Amino acid sequence: MKYQFNWSVLWSGQSGQWLLSGLILTLELSVLAWLMAVVLGTVAGAFRTAPWKPLRAVATFYVEFFRNVPLLVWMFFWYFGVPPLLPRALQDWVFAHSLEFWAAVCALGVYSGARFSEVLRSGIQSIPRTLIEASVASGLTVAQAYRHVILPIALRLIIPPATSESLNLLKNSSVALTISVAELTFQTRQIETYTAKAIEALTAGTLVYLVLCVTIASIMGWVERRTAIPGLITGGRGESR
Amino acid sequence: MAAAIEFRGVNKWFGPLHVLQDVDLTVEAGEVVVVCGPSGSGKSTLIRCVNRLEVIQKGEIVVHGQSITGPRVHLSRLRAEVGMVFQSFNLFPHMTALENVMLAPVKVKGLPGAGAEKIARDLLERVRIPEQADHYPANLSGGQQQRVAIARALAMQPRIMLFDEPTSALDPEMINEVLEVMTDLAREGMTMMVVSHEMGFARRVAHRVVFMDGGQVVEVQPPEAFFAAPTSDRTKDFLSKILSH
Ligand SMILES: Nc1ncnc2c1ncn2[C@@H]1O[C@H](COP(=O)(O)OP(=O)(O)O)[C@@H](O)[C@H]1O
Ligand SMILES: [Mg+2]
């Protein structure tokens, strides 16, 4: 039997509303997880190159532990495994405030942070060691050298690979449907279930992800151009004189 | 004269490699010492020990009367007292010339921005590139970058300046502008240890020339004697090689 397209399912009934609420939840989840990933990844990435072994060990443990287990497993871990370990008051709070959402934020944030830290580490390692020497030779502590010299340069260098990681994070947020976070993919499947129009529903979801990814990539490209170091050759259209 | 830097029986190894062998050397306050010798002889390592970029395994280094090789050394105080200029400039590429010079005074000494800016502009004036203050390193010539690096090292008001082959990475036409700034500094009484093969500079500016070979200080002489009548064969051999071209 020939498949009968019926695109109107996307704007009749509750579909539009579902898509919109899915989109909003995907954005909330991704933004929070992204912030978490950037903070964790920056700290861990810096620690992994620090001239002090215990810091490197802690960061290496974090990275290897979290990035070598599938994200799906982490979703289950944070959703089923962590709440019983929490103190009573916090437990009550998360059960009352969509546990599945916060579990997904943690799972995605901590996992992506481990991946982001590897990106940052390679960025830091591409900076000549002599720049740290010049910093400490002028009296800065190693921590100050990282804060004012190494990280500002490394973060600029890694914008292109960090963009890919950010897109991965957005797409990976769909794994949260397994712990019943009603994000975008969850909602497309709901439309499919209610209308039996799989292709239409999936097309709608695909298009939304596509628009989001292109938007993120353009924003990151803009950030890259805005922060480009004058005179240095960069991948993008860095300002030149 | 008081001693600014004293190396007392200094030994250093990189793994099995004995890079500094029983080095004894005293640099007086206000003295300019040029260190020369073949590549790999330990010149960089020697001066990098003075601001603790390298640690020694045996012996002692004393800077202005304070041992810097003991366990309790105030590193950032030492490094504020000892400025360093590198062969590869090592400017912070994401900061303007002015910001490069201001960073340490603001972050280490906690100077307010306006005060640090005044100091930085005066220093850029002193190295003769006040007009480059707002340019980024990548848009400066090598000679200009090295002069910014000198200004940056001076910003902490050090009493000692270390130079590690400051003109080796420069095109010939830019060497002099850097040497001139260094000559000014020497005339103002700065204590300087300069690793360099610029023999003209050594002749005109150095109080003493140190020749190193294989991790040892082979010869220490005032420049006249060093060039006219070197005592060691190794020095003669080295001088004939670098003065012949
Ligand atoms: N960080 C290091 N690790 C191992 N060997 C080193 C290191 N730095 C320098 N060396 C070695 O020590 C010797 C002296 O080096 P260096 O002081 O840089 O010599 P110079 O400045 O006179 O050319 C060389 O053989 C060099 O290869
Ligand atoms: Mg050297």
PDB file of N, CA and C in Angstrom, chain A residues 128-142 144 147-150 152-153 156 227-233 240-241, chain B residues 48 51 53-54 75-76 79-80 82-84 86 88-95 103-104 107-108 135-139 152-153 156:
ATOM      1  N   PRO A 128      52.806  27.058  22.829  1.00  0.00           N
ATOM      2  CA  PRO A 128      54.180  26.776  23.235  1.00  0.00           C
ATOM      3  C   PRO A 128      54.365  26.918  24.752  1.00  0.00           C
ATOM      4  N   ARG A 129      55.092  25.970  25.349  1.00  0.00           N
ATOM      5  CA  ARG A 129      55.371  26.012  26.787  1.00  0.00           C
ATOM      6  C   ARG A 129      56.044  27.330  27.176  1.00  0.00           C
ATOM      7  N   THR A 130      56.785  27.884  26.233  1.00  0.00           N
ATOM      8  CA  THR A 130      57.557  29.082  26.547  1.00  0.00           C
ATOM      9  C   THR A 130      56.654  30.246  26.978  1.00  0.00           C
ATOM     10  N   LEU A 131      55.377  30.178  26.580  1.00  0.00           N
ATOM     11  CA  LEU A 131      54.471  31.252  26.982  1.00  0.00           C
ATOM     12  C   LEU A 131      54.176  31.184  28.486  1.00  0.00           C
ATOM     13  N   ILE A 132      54.122  29.971  29.029  1.00  0.00           N
ATOM     14  CA  ILE A 132      53.989  29.824  30.490  1.00  0.00           C
ATOM     15  C   ILE A 132      55.261  30.318  31.154  1.00  0.00           C
ATOM     16  N   GLU A 133      56.396  29.961  30.563  1.00  0.00           N
ATOM     17  CA  GLU A 133      57.667  30.401  31.152  1.00  0.00           C
ATOM     18  C   GLU A 133      57.736  31.916  31.198  1.00  0.00           C
ATOM     19  N   ALA A 134      57.338  32.550  30.093  1.00  0.00           N
ATOM     20  CA  ALA A 134      57.374  34.009  30.069  1.00  0.00           C
ATOM     21  C   ALA A 134      56.440  34.573  31.130  1.00  0.00           C
ATOM     22  N   SER A 135      55.298  33.915  31.349  1.00  0.00           N
ATOM     23  CA  SER A 135      54.351  34.411  32.348  1.00  0.00           C
ATOM     24  C   SER A 135      54.920  34.284  33.750  1.00  0.00           C
ATOM     25  N   VAL A 136      55.420  33.100  34.095  1.00  0.00           N
ATOM     26  CA  VAL A 136      55.918  32.936  35.463  1.00  0.00           C
ATOM     27  C   VAL A 136      57.216  33.716  35.654  1.00  0.00           C
ATOM     28  N   ALA A 137      57.995  33.881  34.573  1.00  0.00           N
ATOM     29  CA  ALA A 137      59.231  34.656  34.707  1.00  0.00           C
ATOM     30  C   ALA A 137      58.907  36.104  35.059  1.00  0.00           C
ATOM     31  N   SER A 138      57.714  36.579  34.672  1.00  0.00           N
ATOM     32  CA  SER A 138      57.394  37.964  35.024  1.00  0.00           C
ATOM     33  C   SER A 138      56.694  38.043  36.375  1.00  0.00           C
ATOM     34  N   GLY A 139      56.615  36.933  37.087  1.00  0.00           N
ATOM     35  CA  GLY A 139      56.127  36.979  38.458  1.00  0.00           C
ATOM     36  C   GLY A 139      54.736  36.392  38.680  1.00  0.00           C
ATOM     37  N   LEU A 140      54.044  36.036  37.585  1.00  0.00           N
ATOM     38  CA  LEU A 140      52.719  35.445  37.771  1.00  0.00           C
ATOM     39  C   LEU A 140      52.858  34.047  38.369  1.00  0.00           C
ATOM     40  N   THR A 141      51.867  33.637  39.144  1.00  0.00           N
ATOM     41  CA  THR A 141      51.836  32.242  39.577  1.00  0.00           C
ATOM     42  C   THR A 141      51.352  31.398  38.396  1.00  0.00           C
ATOM     43  N   VAL A 142      51.514  30.079  38.506  1.00  0.00           N
ATOM     44  CA  VAL A 142      51.045  29.221  37.422  1.00  0.00           C
ATOM     45  C   VAL A 142      49.538  29.400  37.230  1.00  0.00           C
ATOM     46  N   GLN A 144      47.757  32.062  37.809  1.00  0.00           N
ATOM     47  CA  GLN A 144      47.522  33.330  37.100  1.00  0.00           C
ATOM     48  C   GLN A 144      47.891  33.223  35.631  1.00  0.00           C
ATOM     49  N   ARG A 147      45.017  31.580  33.999  1.00  0.00           N
ATOM     50  CA  ARG A 147      43.848  32.455  33.982  1.00  0.00           C
ATOM     51  C   ARG A 147      43.975  33.590  32.949  1.00  0.00           C
ATOM     52  N   HIS A 148      45.157  34.192  32.860  1.00  0.00           N
ATOM     53  CA  HIS A 148      45.282  35.397  32.038  1.00  0.00           C
ATOM     54  C   HIS A 148      45.944  35.158  30.693  1.00  0.00           C
ATOM     55  N   VAL A 149      46.670  34.061  30.552  1.00  0.00           N
ATOM     56  CA  VAL A 149      47.401  33.853  29.300  1.00  0.00           C
ATOM     57  C   VAL A 149      46.970  32.564  28.602  1.00  0.00           C
ATOM     58  N   ILE A 150      47.140  31.436  29.281  1.00  0.00           N
ATOM     59  CA  ILE A 150      46.941  30.150  28.612  1.00  0.00           C
ATOM     60  C   ILE A 150      45.476  29.917  28.225  1.00  0.00           C
ATOM     61  N   PRO A 152      42.817  32.059  27.977  1.00  0.00           N
ATOM     62  CA  PRO A 152      42.254  32.953  26.955  1.00  0.00           C
ATOM     63  C   PRO A 152      42.707  32.596  25.541  1.00  0.00           C
ATOM     64  N   ILE A 153      43.933  32.127  25.398  1.00  0.00           N
ATOM     65  CA  ILE A 153      44.404  31.754  24.066  1.00  0.00           C
ATOM     66  C   ILE A 153      43.808  30.407  23.650  1.00  0.00           C
ATOM     67  N   ARG A 156      40.172  30.437  22.592  1.00  0.00           N
ATOM     68  CA  ARG A 156      39.982  30.967  21.243  1.00  0.00           C
ATOM     69  C   ARG A 156      40.337  29.915  20.195  1.00  0.00           C
ATOM     70  N   THR A 227      36.368  37.310  18.628  1.00  0.00           N
ATOM     71  CA  THR A 227      37.464  37.162  19.578  1.00  0.00           C
ATOM     72  C   THR A 227      38.793  36.882  18.892  1.00  0.00           C
ATOM     73  N   ALA A 228      38.795  36.862  17.536  1.00  0.00           N
ATOM     74  CA  ALA A 228      40.033  36.545  16.824  1.00  0.00           C
ATOM     75  C   ALA A 228      41.140  37.500  17.260  1.00  0.00           C
ATOM     76  N   ILE A 229      42.346  36.964  17.396  1.00  0.00           N
ATOM     77  CA  ILE A 229      43.479  37.789  17.796  1.00  0.00           C
ATOM     78  C   ILE A 229      43.996  38.510  16.554  1.00  0.00           C
ATOM     79  N   PRO A 230      44.041  39.852  16.574  1.00  0.00           N
ATOM     80  CA  PRO A 230      44.459  40.579  15.377  1.00  0.00           C
ATOM     81  C   PRO A 230      45.827  40.114  14.880  1.00  0.00           C
ATOM     82  N   GLY A 231      45.888  39.848  13.579  1.00  0.00           N
ATOM     83  CA  GLY A 231      47.169  39.503  12.977  1.00  0.00           C
ATOM     84  C   GLY A 231      47.452  38.020  12.971  1.00  0.00           C
ATOM     85  N   LEU A 232      46.793  37.265  13.833  1.00  0.00           N
ATOM     86  CA  LEU A 232      47.047  35.817  13.847  1.00  0.00           C
ATOM     87  C   LEU A 232      46.183  35.144  12.794  1.00  0.00           C
ATOM     88  N   ILE A 233      46.761  34.142  12.151  1.00  0.00           N
ATOM     89  CA  ILE A 233      46.008  33.425  11.132  1.00  0.00           C
ATOM     90  C   ILE A 233      45.057  32.470  11.829  1.00  0.00           C
ATOM     91  N   SER A 240      42.242  41.084   9.433  1.00  0.00           N
ATOM     92  CA  SER A 240      43.668  41.224   9.108  1.00  0.00           C
ATOM     93  C   SER A 240      43.951  42.668   8.729  1.00  0.00           C
ATOM     94  N   ARG A 241      45.218  43.021   8.828  1.00  0.00           N
ATOM     95  CA  ARG A 241      45.563  44.407   8.526  1.00  0.00           C
ATOM     96  C   ARG A 241      46.675  44.477   7.489  1.00  0.00           C
TER      97      ARG A 241
ATOM     98  N   ARG B  48      68.778  30.407  33.267  1.00  0.00           N
ATOM     99  CA  ARG B  48      67.430  30.025  33.692  1.00  0.00           C
ATOM    100  C   ARG B  48      67.388  29.565  35.150  1.00  0.00           C
ATOM    101  N   ASN B  51      66.379  32.609  37.818  1.00  0.00           N
ATOM    102  CA  ASN B  51      64.991  32.912  38.212  1.00  0.00           C
ATOM    103  C   ASN B  51      64.189  31.638  38.428  1.00  0.00           C
ATOM    104  N   LEU B  53      63.638  29.036  36.663  1.00  0.00           N
ATOM    105  CA  LEU B  53      62.935  28.284  35.622  1.00  0.00           C
ATOM    106  C   LEU B  53      63.517  26.873  35.570  1.00  0.00           C
ATOM    107  N   GLU B  54      64.764  26.740  36.048  1.00  0.00           N
ATOM    108  CA  GLU B  54      65.373  25.418  36.213  1.00  0.00           C
ATOM    109  C   GLU B  54      65.822  25.299  37.665  1.00  0.00           C
ATOM    110  N   LEU B  75      59.096  32.562  45.434  1.00  0.00           N
ATOM    111  CA  LEU B  75      59.319  32.567  43.987  1.00  0.00           C
ATOM    112  C   LEU B  75      58.877  33.848  43.302  1.00  0.00           C
ATOM    113  N   SER B  76      57.671  34.343  43.639  1.00  0.00           N
ATOM    114  CA  SER B  76      57.219  35.496  42.871  1.00  0.00           C
ATOM    115  C   SER B  76      58.014  36.745  43.257  1.00  0.00           C
ATOM    116  N   ARG B  79      61.150  36.447  41.196  1.00  0.00           N
ATOM    117  CA  ARG B  79      60.929  36.706  39.775  1.00  0.00           C
ATOM    118  C   ARG B  79      60.575  38.158  39.506  1.00  0.00           C
ATOM    119  N   ALA B  80      60.080  38.859  40.528  1.00  0.00           N
ATOM    120  CA  ALA B  80      59.865  40.291  40.342  1.00  0.00           C
ATOM    121  C   ALA B  80      61.210  41.007  40.327  1.00  0.00           C
ATOM    122  N   VAL B  82      64.019  39.681  39.198  1.00  0.00           N
ATOM    123  CA  VAL B  82      64.835  39.226  38.070  1.00  0.00           C
ATOM    124  C   VAL B  82      63.972  39.183  36.812  1.00  0.00           C
ATOM    125  N   GLY B  83      64.238  40.069  35.859  1.00  0.00           N
ATOM    126  CA  GLY B  83      63.473  40.067  34.613  1.00  0.00           C
ATOM    127  C   GLY B  83      64.141  39.175  33.586  1.00  0.00           C
ATOM    128  N   MET B  84      63.353  38.637  32.638  1.00  0.00           N
ATOM    129  CA  MET B  84      63.957  37.764  31.640  1.00  0.00           C
ATOM    130  C   MET B  84      63.420  38.052  30.241  1.00  0.00           C
ATOM    131  N   PHE B  86      63.508  36.430  26.291  1.00  0.00           N
ATOM    132  CA  PHE B  86      63.748  35.160  25.600  1.00  0.00           C
ATOM    133  C   PHE B  86      64.085  35.373  24.133  1.00  0.00           C
ATOM    134  N   SER B  88      62.731  33.845  21.649  1.00  0.00           N
ATOM    135  CA  SER B  88      61.520  33.849  20.813  1.00  0.00           C
ATOM    136  C   SER B  88      60.479  34.855  21.300  1.00  0.00           C
ATOM    137  N   PHE B  89      60.893  35.905  21.973  1.00  0.00           N
ATOM    138  CA  PHE B  89      60.045  37.016  22.435  1.00  0.00           C
ATOM    139  C   PHE B  89      58.989  36.578  23.446  1.00  0.00           C
ATOM    140  N   ASN B  90      58.180  35.558  23.048  1.00  0.00           N
ATOM    141  CA  ASN B  90      57.151  35.052  23.956  1.00  0.00           C
ATOM    142  C   ASN B  90      56.191  36.117  24.459  1.00  0.00           C
ATOM    143  N   LEU B  91      55.812  37.029  23.598  1.00  0.00           N
ATOM    144  CA  LEU B  91      54.781  37.990  24.002  1.00  0.00           C
ATOM    145  C   LEU B  91      53.439  37.274  24.069  1.00  0.00           C
ATOM    146  N   PHE B  92      52.525  37.836  24.857  1.00  0.00           N
ATOM    147  CA  PHE B  92      51.187  37.270  24.945  1.00  0.00           C
ATOM    148  C   PHE B  92      50.418  37.731  23.708  1.00  0.00           C
ATOM    149  N   PRO B  93      50.087  36.810  22.794  1.00  0.00           N
ATOM    150  CA  PRO B  93      49.577  37.223  21.482  1.00  0.00           C
ATOM    151  C   PRO B  93      48.202  37.875  21.531  1.00  0.00           C
ATOM    152  N   HIS B  94      47.441  37.609  22.603  1.00  0.00           N
ATOM    153  CA  HIS B  94      46.076  38.132  22.656  1.00  0.00           C
ATOM    154  C   HIS B  94      46.007  39.480  23.354  1.00  0.00           C
ATOM    155  N   MET B  95      47.170  40.061  23.663  1.00  0.00           N
ATOM    156  CA  MET B  95      47.175  41.357  24.333  1.00  0.00           C
ATOM    157  C   MET B  95      47.970  42.351  23.495  1.00  0.00           C
ATOM    158  N   LEU B 103      50.444  43.610  32.392  1.00  0.00           N
ATOM    159  CA  LEU B 103      49.850  42.438  33.052  1.00  0.00           C
ATOM    160  C   LEU B 103      50.452  42.141  34.429  1.00  0.00           C
ATOM    161  N   ALA B 104      51.769  41.984  34.477  1.00  0.00           N
ATOM    162  CA  ALA B 104      52.374  41.597  35.760  1.00  0.00           C
ATOM    163  C   ALA B 104      52.228  42.673  36.839  1.00  0.00           C
ATOM    164  N   LYS B 107      48.582  42.302  38.012  1.00  0.00           N
ATOM    165  CA  LYS B 107      48.193  41.034  38.647  1.00  0.00           C
ATOM    166  C   LYS B 107      49.099  40.631  39.799  1.00  0.00           C
ATOM    167  N   VAL B 108      50.376  40.956  39.705  1.00  0.00           N
ATOM    168  CA  VAL B 108      51.300  40.520  40.756  1.00  0.00           C
ATOM    169  C   VAL B 108      51.432  41.580  41.839  1.00  0.00           C
ATOM    170  N   HIS B 135      49.154  48.098  19.404  1.00  0.00           N
ATOM    171  CA  HIS B 135      49.245  47.042  18.400  1.00  0.00           C
ATOM    172  C   HIS B 135      49.436  45.687  19.051  1.00  0.00           C
ATOM    173  N   TYR B 136      48.921  44.672  18.359  1.00  0.00           N
ATOM    174  CA  TYR B 136      49.098  43.302  18.844  1.00  0.00           C
ATOM    175  C   TYR B 136      50.427  42.746  18.339  1.00  0.00           C
ATOM    176  N   PRO B 137      51.019  41.804  19.088  1.00  0.00           N
ATOM    177  CA  PRO B 137      52.341  41.286  18.716  1.00  0.00           C
ATOM    178  C   PRO B 137      52.437  40.838  17.258  1.00  0.00           C
ATOM    179  N   ALA B 138      51.411  40.176  16.760  1.00  0.00           N
ATOM    180  CA  ALA B 138      51.507  39.650  15.400  1.00  0.00           C
ATOM    181  C   ALA B 138      51.654  40.762  14.372  1.00  0.00           C
ATOM    182  N   ASN B 139      51.287  41.986  14.756  1.00  0.00           N
ATOM    183  CA  ASN B 139      51.414  43.091  13.813  1.00  0.00           C
ATOM    184  C   ASN B 139      52.674  43.923  14.031  1.00  0.00           C
ATOM    185  N   ARG B 152      58.315  44.670  28.996  1.00  0.00           N
ATOM    186  CA  ARG B 152      57.521  43.818  29.878  1.00  0.00           C
ATOM    187  C   ARG B 152      58.372  43.315  31.052  1.00  0.00           C
ATOM    188  N   ALA B 153      59.614  42.931  30.734  1.00  0.00           N
ATOM    189  CA  ALA B 153      60.486  42.422  31.800  1.00  0.00           C
ATOM    190  C   ALA B 153      60.865  43.532  32.777  1.00  0.00           C
ATOM    191  N   MET B 156      58.317  45.118  36.188  1.00  0.00           N
ATOM    192  CA  MET B 156      58.297  44.775  37.607  1.00  0.00           C
ATOM    193  C   MET B 156      59.453  45.442  38.349  1.00  0.00           C
TER     194      MET B 156
END
